[in-house]
CSV table of C-alpha atoms in Angstrom, one decimal:
chain,number,residue,atom,x,y,z
A,1,MET,CA,11.4,14.3,-19.2
A,2,THR,CA,9.7,15.1,-22.5
A,3,GLY,CA,6.1,16.1,-22.4
A,4,ILE,CA,6.2,17.6,-18.9
A,5,SER,CA,4.5,21.0,-18.5
A,6,ILE,CA,7.2,23.6,-18.9
A,7,ASP,CA,5.7,25.7,-16.1
A,8,LEU,CA,6.0,23.0,-13.5
A,9,ALA,CA,9.1,21.3,-14.9
A,10,ALA,CA,11.0,24.6,-14.7
A,11,LYS,CA,9.4,26.1,-11.6
A,12,SER,CA,11.6,26.5,-8.5
A,13,PRO,CA,10.7,26.0,-5.8
A,14,LEU,CA,7.9,23.5,-6.7
A,15,TYR,CA,5.3,23.6,-3.9
A,16,VAL,CA,4.7,19.9,-2.9
A,17,GLY,CA,1.6,19.3,-0.8
A,18,LEU,CA,2.4,16.3,1.5
A,19,LEU,CA,-0.7,14.5,2.6
A,20,PHE,CA,-0.3,12.2,5.5
A,21,GLY,CA,-2.1,10.6,8.5
A,22,GLY,CA,-5.5,9.5,7.5
A,23,GLN,CA,-8.3,7.5,8.9
A,24,SER,CA,-7.0,4.0,8.4
A,25,GLY,CA,-5.3,1.6,10.9
A,26,GLU,CA,-2.0,2.6,9.3
A,27,HIS,CA,-2.2,6.2,10.5
A,28,ASP,CA,1.1,6.0,12.5
A,29,VAL,CA,2.9,4.3,9.6
A,30,SER,CA,1.8,7.1,7.3
A,31,ILE,CA,3.3,9.7,9.7
A,32,THR,CA,6.6,7.9,9.7
A,33,SER,CA,6.6,7.5,6.0
A,34,ALA,CA,5.8,11.2,5.4
A,35,LYS,CA,8.5,12.3,7.8
A,36,ALA,CA,11.1,10.4,5.8
A,37,ILE,CA,9.8,11.7,2.5
A,38,ALA,CA,9.7,15.3,3.7
A,39,SER,CA,13.3,15.1,4.9
A,40,ALA,CA,14.4,13.7,1.5
A,41,LEU,CA,12.5,16.4,-0.5
A,42,SER,CA,13.7,19.2,1.7
A,43,GLN,CA,17.3,18.4,0.9
A,44,ASN,CA,16.6,19.5,-2.7
A,45,PRO,CA,16.3,23.4,-3.0
A,46,ARG,CA,13.9,22.8,-5.9
A,47,TYR,CA,11.1,21.7,-3.6
A,48,TYR,CA,9.2,23.5,-0.9
A,49,VAL,CA,7.2,21.0,1.2
A,50,GLN,CA,3.8,22.1,2.4
A,51,PRO,CA,2.5,19.4,4.8
A,52,PHE,CA,-1.2,18.6,5.4
A,53,TYR,CA,-2.0,16.3,8.3
A,54,ILE,CA,-5.3,14.4,8.2
A,55,GLN,CA,-6.4,13.4,11.7
A,56,ARG,CA,-8.0,10.1,12.5
A,57,ASP,CA,-11.4,11.7,12.4
A,58,GLY,CA,-10.7,13.0,8.9
A,59,THR,CA,-10.0,16.7,9.8
A,60,TRP,CA,-7.3,18.3,7.7
A,61,ARG,CA,-5.0,20.4,9.8
A,62,SER,CA,-3.1,23.6,8.8
A,63,PRO,CA,0.5,23.4,7.6
A,64,ASP,CA,1.8,24.8,10.9
A,65,VAL,CA,0.1,22.0,12.9
A,66,SER,CA,1.0,19.5,10.2
A,67,LYS,CA,4.7,20.4,10.5
A,68,GLN,CA,4.6,20.0,14.3
A,69,VAL,CA,3.2,16.5,13.8
A,70,LEU,CA,5.8,15.7,11.3
A,71,ASP,CA,8.6,16.9,13.5
A,72,ALA,CA,7.2,14.8,16.4
A,73,GLY,CA,6.9,11.8,14.2
A,74,LYS,CA,3.5,10.9,15.8
A,75,GLY,CA,0.0,12.1,16.2
A,76,LEU,CA,-0.4,14.7,18.9
A,77,GLN,CA,-3.2,15.7,21.3
A,78,ASP,CA,-4.7,19.1,21.0
A,79,SER,CA,-3.1,20.1,24.3
A,80,GLU,CA,0.3,19.4,22.8
A,81,LEU,CA,-0.2,21.6,19.7
A,82,LEU,CA,1.3,25.1,19.4
A,83,THR,CA,-1.8,26.4,17.7
A,84,ASN,CA,-5.5,25.4,17.6
A,85,ALA,CA,-5.8,26.2,13.9
A,86,ALA,CA,-7.6,23.2,12.6
A,87,PHE,CA,-8.4,23.8,9.0
A,88,PHE,CA,-6.2,24.6,6.1
A,89,LEU,CA,-6.8,27.9,4.2
A,90,PRO,CA,-7.9,27.9,0.5
A,91,THR,CA,-4.7,29.9,-0.3
A,92,GLU,CA,-2.6,27.2,1.2
A,93,VAL,CA,-4.1,24.6,-1.1
A,94,GLN,CA,-3.9,26.9,-4.1
A,95,GLN,CA,-0.2,27.3,-3.6
A,96,VAL,CA,0.4,23.5,-4.1
A,97,ASP,CA,1.8,22.6,-7.5
A,98,LEU,CA,2.0,18.9,-6.9
A,99,TRP,CA,0.4,16.6,-4.3
A,100,PHE,CA,2.3,13.7,-2.7
A,101,PRO,CA,-0.2,11.5,-0.9
A,102,VAL,CA,1.6,9.5,1.7
A,103,LEU,CA,-1.5,7.6,2.9
A,104,HIS,CA,-1.9,3.9,3.5
A,105,GLY,CA,-5.1,1.8,3.6
A,106,PRO,CA,-8.8,2.8,3.3
A,107,ASN,CA,-9.6,6.5,2.7
A,108,GLY,CA,-6.1,7.1,1.4
A,109,GLU,CA,-4.8,4.3,-0.8
A,110,ASP,CA,-8.1,3.1,-2.2
A,111,GLY,CA,-8.8,5.7,-4.8
A,112,THR,CA,-10.9,8.0,-2.7
A,113,VAL,CA,-8.1,10.6,-2.2
A,114,GLN,CA,-6.8,10.0,-5.7
A,115,GLY,CA,-10.2,11.0,-7.0
A,116,LEU,CA,-10.2,14.2,-5.0
A,117,LEU,CA,-6.7,15.1,-6.2
A,118,GLN,CA,-7.8,14.3,-9.8
A,119,LEU,CA,-10.6,16.9,-9.4
A,120,MET,CA,-8.1,19.5,-8.3
A,121,HIS,CA,-6.4,19.2,-11.8
A,122,LYS,CA,-3.0,19.1,-10.2
A,123,PRO,CA,-0.4,16.4,-10.7
A,124,TYR,CA,0.0,13.9,-7.8
A,125,VAL,CA,2.4,11.1,-7.0
A,126,GLY,CA,1.5,7.5,-7.4
A,127,ASN,CA,-1.4,5.5,-8.7
A,128,GLY,CA,-4.6,6.8,-10.1
A,129,VAL,CA,-8.2,5.9,-9.1
A,130,LEU,CA,-8.4,2.6,-10.9
A,131,ALA,CA,-5.2,1.1,-9.8
A,132,SER,CA,-5.6,2.3,-6.2
A,133,SER,CA,-9.2,0.9,-5.8
A,134,VAL,CA,-8.3,-2.4,-7.4
A,135,GLY,CA,-5.2,-2.7,-5.4
A,136,MET,CA,-7.1,-2.2,-2.1
A,137,ASP,CA,-10.0,-4.6,-3.0
A,138,LYS,CA,-8.7,-8.2,-2.8
A,139,ILE,CA,-11.7,-9.7,-4.6
A,140,ALA,CA,-11.5,-7.3,-7.6
A,141,MET,CA,-7.7,-7.6,-7.7
A,142,LYS,CA,-7.7,-11.4,-7.8
A,143,ALA,CA,-10.4,-11.4,-10.6
A,144,ILE,CA,-8.3,-9.0,-12.7
A,145,PHE,CA,-5.1,-11.0,-12.0
A,146,ALA,CA,-6.8,-14.2,-13.0
A,147,ASN,CA,-8.1,-12.6,-16.2
A,148,ALA,CA,-4.5,-11.6,-17.0
A,149,GLY,CA,-3.3,-15.2,-16.5
A,150,LEU,CA,-1.2,-14.5,-13.4
A,151,PRO,CA,-1.1,-17.6,-11.2
A,152,GLN,CA,-2.5,-17.3,-7.7
A,153,VAL,CA,-3.4,-19.5,-4.7
A,154,LYS,CA,-6.9,-21.0,-4.8
A,155,TYR,CA,-9.5,-18.8,-3.1
A,156,VAL,CA,-13.2,-18.4,-2.4
A,157,ALA,CA,-14.9,-15.0,-2.3
A,158,LEU,CA,-18.2,-14.3,-0.5
A,159,ASN,CA,-20.1,-11.7,1.5
A,160,ARG,CA,-21.6,-11.7,4.9
A,161,TRP,CA,-25.2,-12.1,3.7
A,162,GLN,CA,-24.2,-15.2,1.6
A,163,TRP,CA,-22.5,-16.7,4.7
A,164,GLN,CA,-25.4,-16.0,7.0
A,165,GLN,CA,-27.9,-17.6,4.5
A,166,ASP,CA,-26.2,-21.0,4.4
A,167,GLU,CA,-23.2,-21.4,6.8
A,168,PRO,CA,-23.0,-25.2,6.4
A,169,ALA,CA,-23.0,-25.2,2.6
A,170,TRP,CA,-20.3,-22.5,2.5
A,171,SER,CA,-18.2,-24.3,5.1
A,172,GLU,CA,-18.4,-27.5,3.0
A,173,HIS,CA,-17.6,-25.6,-0.2
A,174,ILE,CA,-14.5,-23.9,1.4
A,175,GLU,CA,-13.3,-27.2,2.9
A,176,ALA,CA,-13.7,-29.1,-0.5
A,177,THR,CA,-12.1,-26.2,-2.5
A,178,LEU,CA,-9.3,-25.1,-0.2
A,179,GLY,CA,-9.0,-27.5,2.7
A,180,TYR,CA,-7.1,-26.5,5.9
A,181,PRO,CA,-5.2,-24.5,6.8
A,182,CYS,CA,-6.6,-21.5,5.0
A,183,PHE,CA,-6.6,-17.8,5.5
A,184,VAL,CA,-9.7,-15.6,6.0
A,185,LYS,CA,-9.2,-11.9,5.0
A,186,PRO,CA,-11.4,-8.8,4.7
A,187,SER,CA,-11.6,-7.8,1.1
A,188,ASN,CA,-10.9,-4.1,1.7
A,189,LEU,CA,-8.3,-3.6,4.4
A,190,GLY,CA,-4.5,-3.3,4.5
A,191,SER,CA,-1.6,-4.2,6.7
A,192,SER,CA,-2.8,-7.7,7.6
A,193,VAL,CA,-5.6,-6.3,9.8
A,194,GLY,CA,-8.5,-8.8,10.3
A,195,ILE,CA,-6.6,-11.7,8.9
A,196,SER,CA,-6.9,-15.2,10.5
A,197,LYS,CA,-5.3,-18.5,9.9
A,198,VAL,CA,-7.7,-21.4,10.4
A,199,ARG,CA,-7.3,-25.1,10.8
A,200,ASP,CA,-10.8,-26.4,11.3
A,201,ARG,CA,-14.5,-25.5,10.9
A,202,GLU,CA,-14.9,-23.8,14.3
A,203,GLN,CA,-11.9,-21.6,13.7
A,204,LEU,CA,-13.4,-20.9,10.2
A,205,LYS,CA,-16.6,-19.6,11.7
A,206,ALA,CA,-14.8,-17.4,14.2
A,207,ALA,CA,-12.4,-16.0,11.5
A,208,ILE,CA,-15.3,-15.1,9.2
A,209,ALA,CA,-17.1,-13.4,12.1
A,210,SER,CA,-14.0,-11.4,12.7
A,211,ALA,CA,-13.3,-10.5,9.0
A,212,THR,CA,-16.9,-9.5,8.3
A,213,SER,CA,-16.7,-7.1,11.3
A,214,TYR,CA,-14.2,-5.1,9.2
A,215,ASP,CA,-15.7,-5.6,5.8
A,216,PRO,CA,-18.9,-7.4,4.6
A,217,ARG,CA,-17.0,-8.8,1.7
A,218,ILE,CA,-14.3,-11.4,2.5
A,219,ILE,CA,-11.9,-13.7,0.8
A,220,ILE,CA,-10.6,-17.1,1.9
A,221,GLU,CA,-7.3,-18.4,0.5
A,222,GLN,CA,-5.7,-21.8,0.5
A,223,GLY,CA,-2.7,-22.0,2.8
A,224,VAL,CA,0.6,-22.8,1.0
A,225,VAL,CA,4.0,-23.6,2.3
A,226,ALA,CA,6.0,-20.9,0.6
A,227,ARG,CA,8.6,-18.2,0.9
A,228,GLU,CA,7.3,-14.6,1.0
A,229,ILE,CA,8.9,-12.7,-1.9
A,230,GLU,CA,8.5,-9.0,-2.7
A,231,CYS,CA,9.4,-6.8,-5.7
A,232,ALA,CA,9.3,-3.0,-6.1
A,233,VAL,CA,8.0,-1.4,-9.4
A,234,LEU,CA,8.8,2.1,-10.5
A,235,GLY,CA,7.6,4.0,-13.6
A,236,ASN,CA,4.6,4.9,-15.7
A,237,GLU,CA,4.1,3.3,-19.1
A,238,GLN,CA,7.5,1.6,-19.1
A,239,PRO,CA,7.9,0.4,-15.5
A,240,GLN,CA,11.0,-1.2,-14.1
A,241,ALA,CA,11.3,-3.9,-11.5
A,242,SER,CA,13.8,-3.8,-8.6
A,243,ALA,CA,15.9,-6.6,-7.1
A,244,ILE,CA,13.9,-9.2,-5.1
A,245,GLY,CA,13.5,-9.1,-1.4
A,246,GLU,CA,12.3,-11.7,1.0
A,247,ILE,CA,10.6,-11.6,4.4
A,248,THR,CA,11.4,-14.2,7.1
A,249,PHE,CA,9.7,-14.4,10.4
A,250,ALA,CA,9.3,-16.8,13.3
A,251,SER,CA,5.5,-16.3,13.9
A,252,ASP,CA,2.8,-18.5,12.4
A,253,PHE,CA,2.1,-16.1,9.6
A,254,TYR,CA,2.9,-12.5,8.6
A,255,ASP,CA,0.2,-10.8,10.7
A,256,TYR,CA,-0.1,-7.1,11.8
A,257,GLU,CA,1.9,-7.7,15.0
A,258,THR,CA,4.7,-9.4,13.1
A,259,LYS,CA,4.8,-6.7,10.5
A,260,TYR,CA,5.0,-3.8,12.8
A,261,THR,CA,6.9,-5.1,15.9
A,262,ALA,CA,10.6,-4.5,15.8
A,263,GLY,CA,12.6,-7.7,15.6
A,264,MET,CA,9.8,-10.0,14.7
A,265,ALA,CA,10.6,-10.1,10.9
A,266,ASP,CA,13.7,-9.8,8.8
A,267,LEU,CA,14.1,-8.3,5.4
A,268,ILE,CA,16.6,-10.1,3.1
A,269,ILE,CA,17.8,-8.2,0.1
A,270,PRO,CA,18.5,-9.7,-2.3
A,271,SER,CA,16.6,-12.9,-1.8
A,272,LYS,CA,18.7,-15.9,-2.7
A,273,LEU,CA,16.6,-17.3,-5.5
A,274,PRO,CA,17.5,-19.2,-8.8
A,275,ASP,CA,18.0,-16.7,-11.6
A,276,ASN,CA,14.9,-18.0,-13.5
A,277,VAL,CA,12.7,-17.5,-10.5
A,278,THR,CA,14.1,-13.9,-10.0
A,279,GLN,CA,13.3,-13.1,-13.6
A,280,ALA,CA,9.9,-14.7,-13.4
A,281,VAL,CA,9.0,-12.6,-10.3
A,282,GLN,CA,10.3,-9.4,-11.9
A,283,SER,CA,8.3,-10.1,-15.1
A,284,MET,CA,5.1,-10.9,-13.2
A,285,ALA,CA,5.5,-7.8,-11.0
A,286,VAL,CA,5.6,-5.5,-14.1
A,287,LYS,CA,2.7,-7.4,-15.7
A,288,ALA,CA,0.6,-7.0,-12.5
A,289,PHE,CA,1.4,-3.3,-12.4
A,290,GLN,CA,0.4,-2.8,-16.0
A,291,THR,CA,-2.7,-5.0,-15.6
A,292,VAL,CA,-4.2,-2.6,-12.9
A,293,ALA,CA,-3.0,0.5,-14.9
A,294,GLY,CA,-0.4,1.3,-12.3
A,295,SER,CA,1.6,4.6,-12.3
A,296,GLY,CA,4.4,5.8,-10.2
A,297,LEU,CA,5.1,3.0,-7.8
A,298,ALA,CA,3.9,-0.3,-6.3
A,299,ARG,CA,5.2,-3.2,-4.3
A,300,VAL,CA,4.1,-6.6,-5.6
A,301,ASP,CA,4.1,-9.6,-3.2
A,302,PHE,CA,4.5,-13.2,-4.1
A,303,PHE,CA,4.7,-16.7,-2.7
A,304,TYR,CA,7.5,-18.9,-3.9
A,305,VAL,CA,6.7,-22.6,-3.4
A,306,GLU,CA,10.2,-24.0,-3.3
A,307,ALA,CA,9.1,-27.6,-3.4
A,308,THR,CA,7.6,-27.2,-6.9
A,309,GLY,CA,9.5,-24.1,-8.1
A,310,THR,CA,6.1,-22.3,-8.5
A,311,VAL,CA,5.7,-18.5,-8.2
A,312,LEU,CA,2.2,-17.3,-7.2
A,313,ILE,CA,1.2,-13.6,-7.0
A,314,ASN,CA,-0.3,-12.6,-3.7
A,315,GLU,CA,-1.2,-8.9,-4.0
A,316,ILE,CA,-0.2,-5.5,-5.2
A,317,ASN,CA,0.3,-2.6,-2.7
A,318,THR,CA,-0.2,0.7,-4.5
A,319,PHE,CA,1.4,2.8,-1.7
A,320,PRO,CA,3.7,0.6,0.3
A,321,GLY,CA,5.4,1.7,3.6
A,322,PHE,CA,8.0,4.4,2.8
A,323,THR,CA,10.1,4.8,5.8
A,324,SER,CA,13.9,4.5,5.4
A,325,LEU,CA,13.6,1.0,6.7
A,326,SER,CA,10.7,-0.2,4.6
A,327,MET,CA,11.1,-2.8,1.9
A,328,TYR,CA,10.1,-0.6,-1.1
A,329,PRO,CA,12.8,2.0,-0.7
A,330,LYS,CA,15.4,-0.5,0.5
A,331,LEU,CA,14.8,-2.6,-2.7
A,332,TRP,CA,15.5,0.4,-4.8
A,333,GLU,CA,18.5,1.5,-2.8
A,334,TYR,CA,20.0,-2.0,-3.4
A,335,SER,CA,19.1,-1.6,-7.1
A,336,GLY,CA,21.0,1.7,-7.3
A,337,ILE,CA,18.4,4.4,-6.5
A,338,PRO,CA,19.0,5.9,-3.0
A,339,PHE,CA,16.0,7.3,-1.0
A,340,THR,CA,16.4,11.0,-2.0
A,341,GLU,CA,16.7,10.2,-5.7
A,342,LEU,CA,13.7,7.8,-5.4
A,343,CYS,CA,11.5,10.6,-4.1
A,344,ASP,CA,12.7,12.9,-6.8
A,345,ARG,CA,11.9,10.3,-9.5
A,346,LEU,CA,8.4,9.9,-8.1
A,347,VAL,CA,7.8,13.6,-8.4
A,348,ALA,CA,9.1,13.5,-12.0
A,349,LEU,CA,6.8,10.6,-12.8
A,350,ALA,CA,3.8,12.5,-11.4
A,351,LEU,CA,4.6,15.4,-13.7
A,352,GLU,CA,5.1,13.1,-16.6
A,353,LYS,CA,1.7,11.4,-16.0
A,354,HIS,CA,-0.1,14.7,-15.6
A,355,SER,CA,1.2,16.0,-18.9
């Protein structure tokens, strides 16, 4: 761990500020992820975990309240809390040596919180402002991936105003460029929220109305018959790729309900792929990570079109689900890094990046 500040590298205990909850639709997933990470870090006497829970309305709660939420594993009503102390104290923030933001989606994984932590001049786990914002915005992400030569499905990007100005022309352009079925997605949203699969023009109109209710900027992607493949990346300037995982499901596509309902999707680790395809996915995952200036961690998702042997990059997730059952830690567990060691490595990478 050369280059790490001696003060923090040698300090024991290291005060870790665990940020979780947040204002996105993935609030509950964040609590579950944070509980798993807090449990892992607490097993190491080197760390003292100071939790900070962010309510759905954006209020930061005190460590006492935050610990109660962590212990419960879910958000609590005010009447259930042991104390009404709402805000953290400046001294509690000043004690933090390193921040571990366990936040998914907008106002957490999109560079906003990363910018705040950057201004605090303290190390923090995970990606910086650039990688986080690019990873959350599908239009920007696809443009950067295209510039890097990473193959993707065909897509059309537009905003609500453009659509409203000339619906028929845009409909014809989408049909000619992509055809049906295609997928309509908000540009800035995670966890498959607001995504629709469409098969004709009427469904297209309804899907665009739905997607633009979440975000005025949207993206429409060509539908492909493919296997859903995922790869985990870990590191800073010299990132490593994990074994490959695959998601199988019986629903029409991998939507929010399928993703978060027990029994509706299966994770297969390792995915049974030809060696050359595995190597291609791992190489593309690292390239995608480096292209967005990634640091710490990311999960990169792909489509494998088995009929043609083609691998297409889908997206990069700069803070994937981190429960003990989530794909990212399970991929590293299979690759030889158990959950507690994975959390420890992320702290070390944060210190390394800060130095």
